[in-house]
């Protein structure tokens, strides 16, 4: 479980995980999420599930920090289970 802060205007690099899924819960702010071909926005007290092997990214479109909780599940949860498809990132842990 991680608590993540995303700066205003910043985004995660597009990525995927082979062995783990992620559940993102917005604590405060707004997240613009790309999950596969789907693009949508979630706000405070809303969440989304990212299955393993799904390309995903997240952007904070607001002028205030985005706070979210990330819960990981799967057969392998180490940080090296990541395939980055971009090098752009702007988050704090």
PDB file of C-alpha atoms in Angstrom:
ATOM      1  CA  UNK A   1       0.000   0.000   0.000  1.00  0.00           C
ATOM      2  CA  UNK A   2       1.357   3.422  -0.991  1.00  0.00           C
ATOM      3  CA  UNK A   3       0.155   6.977  -0.473  1.00  0.00           C
ATOM      4  CA  UNK A   4       1.149   9.004  -3.535  1.00  0.00           C
ATOM      5  CA  UNK A   5       1.134  12.755  -4.181  1.00  0.00           C
ATOM      6  CA  UNK A   6       0.999  13.931  -7.801  1.00  0.00           C
ATOM      7  CA  UNK A   7       1.965  17.552  -8.431  1.00  0.00           C
ATOM      8  CA  UNK A   8      -0.452  19.840 -10.330  1.00  0.00           C
ATOM      9  CA  UNK A   9      -0.082  19.253 -14.080  1.00  0.00           C
ATOM     10  CA  UNK A  10       2.205  16.227 -13.581  1.00  0.00           C
ATOM     11  CA  UNK A  11       1.642  12.680 -14.832  1.00  0.00           C
ATOM     12  CA  UNK A  12       2.900   9.127 -14.410  1.00  0.00           C
ATOM     13  CA  UNK A  13       4.835   7.619 -17.273  1.00  0.00           C
ATOM     14  CA  UNK A  14       2.765   5.166 -19.331  1.00  0.00           C
ATOM     15  CA  UNK A  15       3.554   1.747 -17.889  1.00  0.00           C
ATOM     16  CA  UNK A  16       2.338  -1.772 -17.265  1.00  0.00           C
ATOM     17  CA  UNK A  17       3.021  -4.561 -14.778  1.00  0.00           C
ATOM     18  CA  UNK A  18       3.216  -8.233 -15.720  1.00  0.00           C
ATOM     19  CA  UNK A  19       2.447  -9.754 -12.329  1.00  0.00           C
ATOM     20  CA  UNK A  20       0.493  -7.208 -10.331  1.00  0.00           C
ATOM     21  CA  UNK A  21      -2.758  -5.294 -10.458  1.00  0.00           C
ATOM     22  CA  UNK A  22      -3.290  -1.897  -8.844  1.00  0.00           C
ATOM     23  CA  UNK A  23      -6.300  -0.306  -7.184  1.00  0.00           C
ATOM     24  CA  UNK A  24      -6.131   3.511  -7.047  1.00  0.00           C
ATOM     25  CA  UNK A  25      -8.312   5.427  -4.585  1.00  0.00           C
ATOM     26  CA  UNK A  26      -8.402   9.238  -4.781  1.00  0.00           C
ATOM     27  CA  UNK A  27      -8.122  10.842  -1.331  1.00  0.00           C
ATOM     28  CA  UNK A  28      -8.208  14.433  -2.630  1.00  0.00           C
ATOM     29  CA  UNK A  29      -8.015  16.135  -6.006  1.00  0.00           C
ATOM     30  CA  UNK A  30      -8.800  14.815  -9.477  1.00  0.00           C
ATOM     31  CA  UNK A  31      -7.081  12.130 -11.577  1.00  0.00           C
ATOM     32  CA  UNK A  32      -7.321  11.829 -15.355  1.00  0.00           C
ATOM     33  CA  UNK A  33      -6.607   8.154 -16.041  1.00  0.00           C
ATOM     34  CA  UNK A  34      -5.776   6.273 -19.204  1.00  0.00           C
ATOM     35  CA  UNK A  35      -6.350   2.513 -18.811  1.00  0.00           C
ATOM     36  CA  UNK A  36      -5.830   0.631 -22.051  1.00  0.00           C
ATOM     37  CA  UNK A  37      -7.906   2.545 -24.631  1.00  0.00           C
ATOM     38  CA  UNK A  38     -10.207   4.081 -22.000  1.00  0.00           C
ATOM     39  CA  UNK A  39      -9.726   7.672 -20.720  1.00  0.00           C
ATOM     40  CA  UNK A  40     -11.729   8.908 -17.718  1.00  0.00           C
ATOM     41  CA  UNK A  41     -11.599  11.135 -14.644  1.00  0.00           C
ATOM     42  CA  UNK A  42     -12.070  10.207 -10.992  1.00  0.00           C
ATOM     43  CA  UNK A  43     -12.252  12.467  -7.945  1.00  0.00           C
ATOM     44  CA  UNK A  44     -12.243  12.269  -4.153  1.00  0.00           C
ATOM     45  CA  UNK A  45     -13.642   8.974  -2.775  1.00  0.00           C
ATOM     46  CA  UNK A  46     -13.685   7.355  -6.234  1.00  0.00           C
ATOM     47  CA  UNK A  47     -11.428   4.530  -7.390  1.00  0.00           C
ATOM     48  CA  UNK A  48     -10.363   2.389 -10.317  1.00  0.00           C
ATOM     49  CA  UNK A  49      -8.825  -1.060 -10.752  1.00  0.00           C
ATOM     50  CA  UNK A  50      -5.911  -1.577 -13.157  1.00  0.00           C
ATOM     51  CA  UNK A  51      -5.506  -5.285 -14.081  1.00  0.00           C
ATOM     52  CA  UNK A  52      -2.045  -6.785 -14.661  1.00  0.00           C
ATOM     53  CA  UNK A  53      -0.794  -6.463 -18.258  1.00  0.00           C
ATOM     54  CA  UNK A  54      -2.773  -3.244 -18.821  1.00  0.00           C
ATOM     55  CA  UNK A  55      -1.026  -0.113 -20.105  1.00  0.00           C
ATOM     56  CA  UNK A  56      -1.951   2.774 -17.822  1.00  0.00           C
ATOM     57  CA  UNK A  57      -1.061   6.328 -16.911  1.00  0.00           C
ATOM     58  CA  UNK A  58      -2.410   9.011 -14.619  1.00  0.00           C
ATOM     59  CA  UNK A  59      -2.360  12.816 -14.837  1.00  0.00           C
ATOM     60  CA  UNK A  60      -3.259  15.514 -12.334  1.00  0.00           C
ATOM     61  CA  UNK A  61      -5.157  18.094 -14.442  1.00  0.00           C
ATOM     62  CA  UNK A  62      -5.866  20.369 -11.460  1.00  0.00           C
ATOM     63  CA  UNK A  63      -4.011  23.263  -9.817  1.00  0.00           C
ATOM     64  CA  UNK A  64      -3.814  21.463  -6.457  1.00  0.00           C
ATOM     65  CA  UNK A  65      -1.900  18.268  -5.561  1.00  0.00           C
ATOM     66  CA  UNK A  66      -3.607  14.923  -6.184  1.00  0.00           C
ATOM     67  CA  UNK A  67      -3.452  12.510  -3.240  1.00  0.00           C
ATOM     68  CA  UNK A  68      -4.172   8.839  -3.849  1.00  0.00           C
ATOM     69  CA  UNK A  69      -3.774   5.456  -2.233  1.00  0.00           C
ATOM     70  CA  UNK A  70      -2.375   2.632  -4.377  1.00  0.00           C
ATOM     71  CA  UNK A  71      -3.067  -0.953  -3.339  1.00  0.00           C
ATOM     72  CA  UNK A  72      -1.115  -3.624  -5.224  1.00  0.00           C
ATOM     73  CA  UNK A  73      -2.139  -7.267  -5.552  1.00  0.00           C
ATOM     74  CA  UNK A  74      -0.788 -10.204  -7.505  1.00  0.00           C
ATOM     75  CA  UNK A  75       1.801 -12.950  -7.566  1.00  0.00           C
ATOM     76  CA  UNK A  76       4.851 -10.632  -7.538  1.00  0.00           C
ATOM     77  CA  UNK A  77       4.804  -7.158  -5.970  1.00  0.00           C
ATOM     78  CA  UNK A  78       8.434  -6.013  -6.246  1.00  0.00           C
ATOM     79  CA  UNK A  79       9.202  -2.614  -7.775  1.00  0.00           C
ATOM     80  CA  UNK A  80      11.055  -4.202 -10.712  1.00  0.00           C
ATOM     81  CA  UNK A  81       7.745  -5.515 -12.130  1.00  0.00           C
ATOM     82  CA  UNK A  82       7.330  -2.481 -14.342  1.00  0.00           C
ATOM     83  CA  UNK A  83       7.599  -1.813 -18.051  1.00  0.00           C
ATOM     84  CA  UNK A  84       7.826   1.943 -18.646  1.00  0.00           C
ATOM     85  CA  UNK A  85       6.613   3.050 -22.052  1.00  0.00           C
ATOM     86  CA  UNK A  86       7.518   6.736 -21.469  1.00  0.00           C
ATOM     87  CA  UNK A  87      10.140   8.537 -19.412  1.00  0.00           C
ATOM     88  CA  UNK A  88       7.857  11.373 -18.204  1.00  0.00           C
ATOM     89  CA  UNK A  89       7.015  11.381 -14.511  1.00  0.00           C
ATOM     90  CA  UNK A  90       6.111  13.965 -11.888  1.00  0.00           C
ATOM     91  CA  UNK A  91       5.029  12.381  -8.653  1.00  0.00           C
ATOM     92  CA  UNK A  92       6.243  12.288  -5.074  1.00  0.00           C
ATOM     93  CA  UNK A  93       5.970   9.294  -2.768  1.00  0.00           C
TER      94      UNK A  93
END
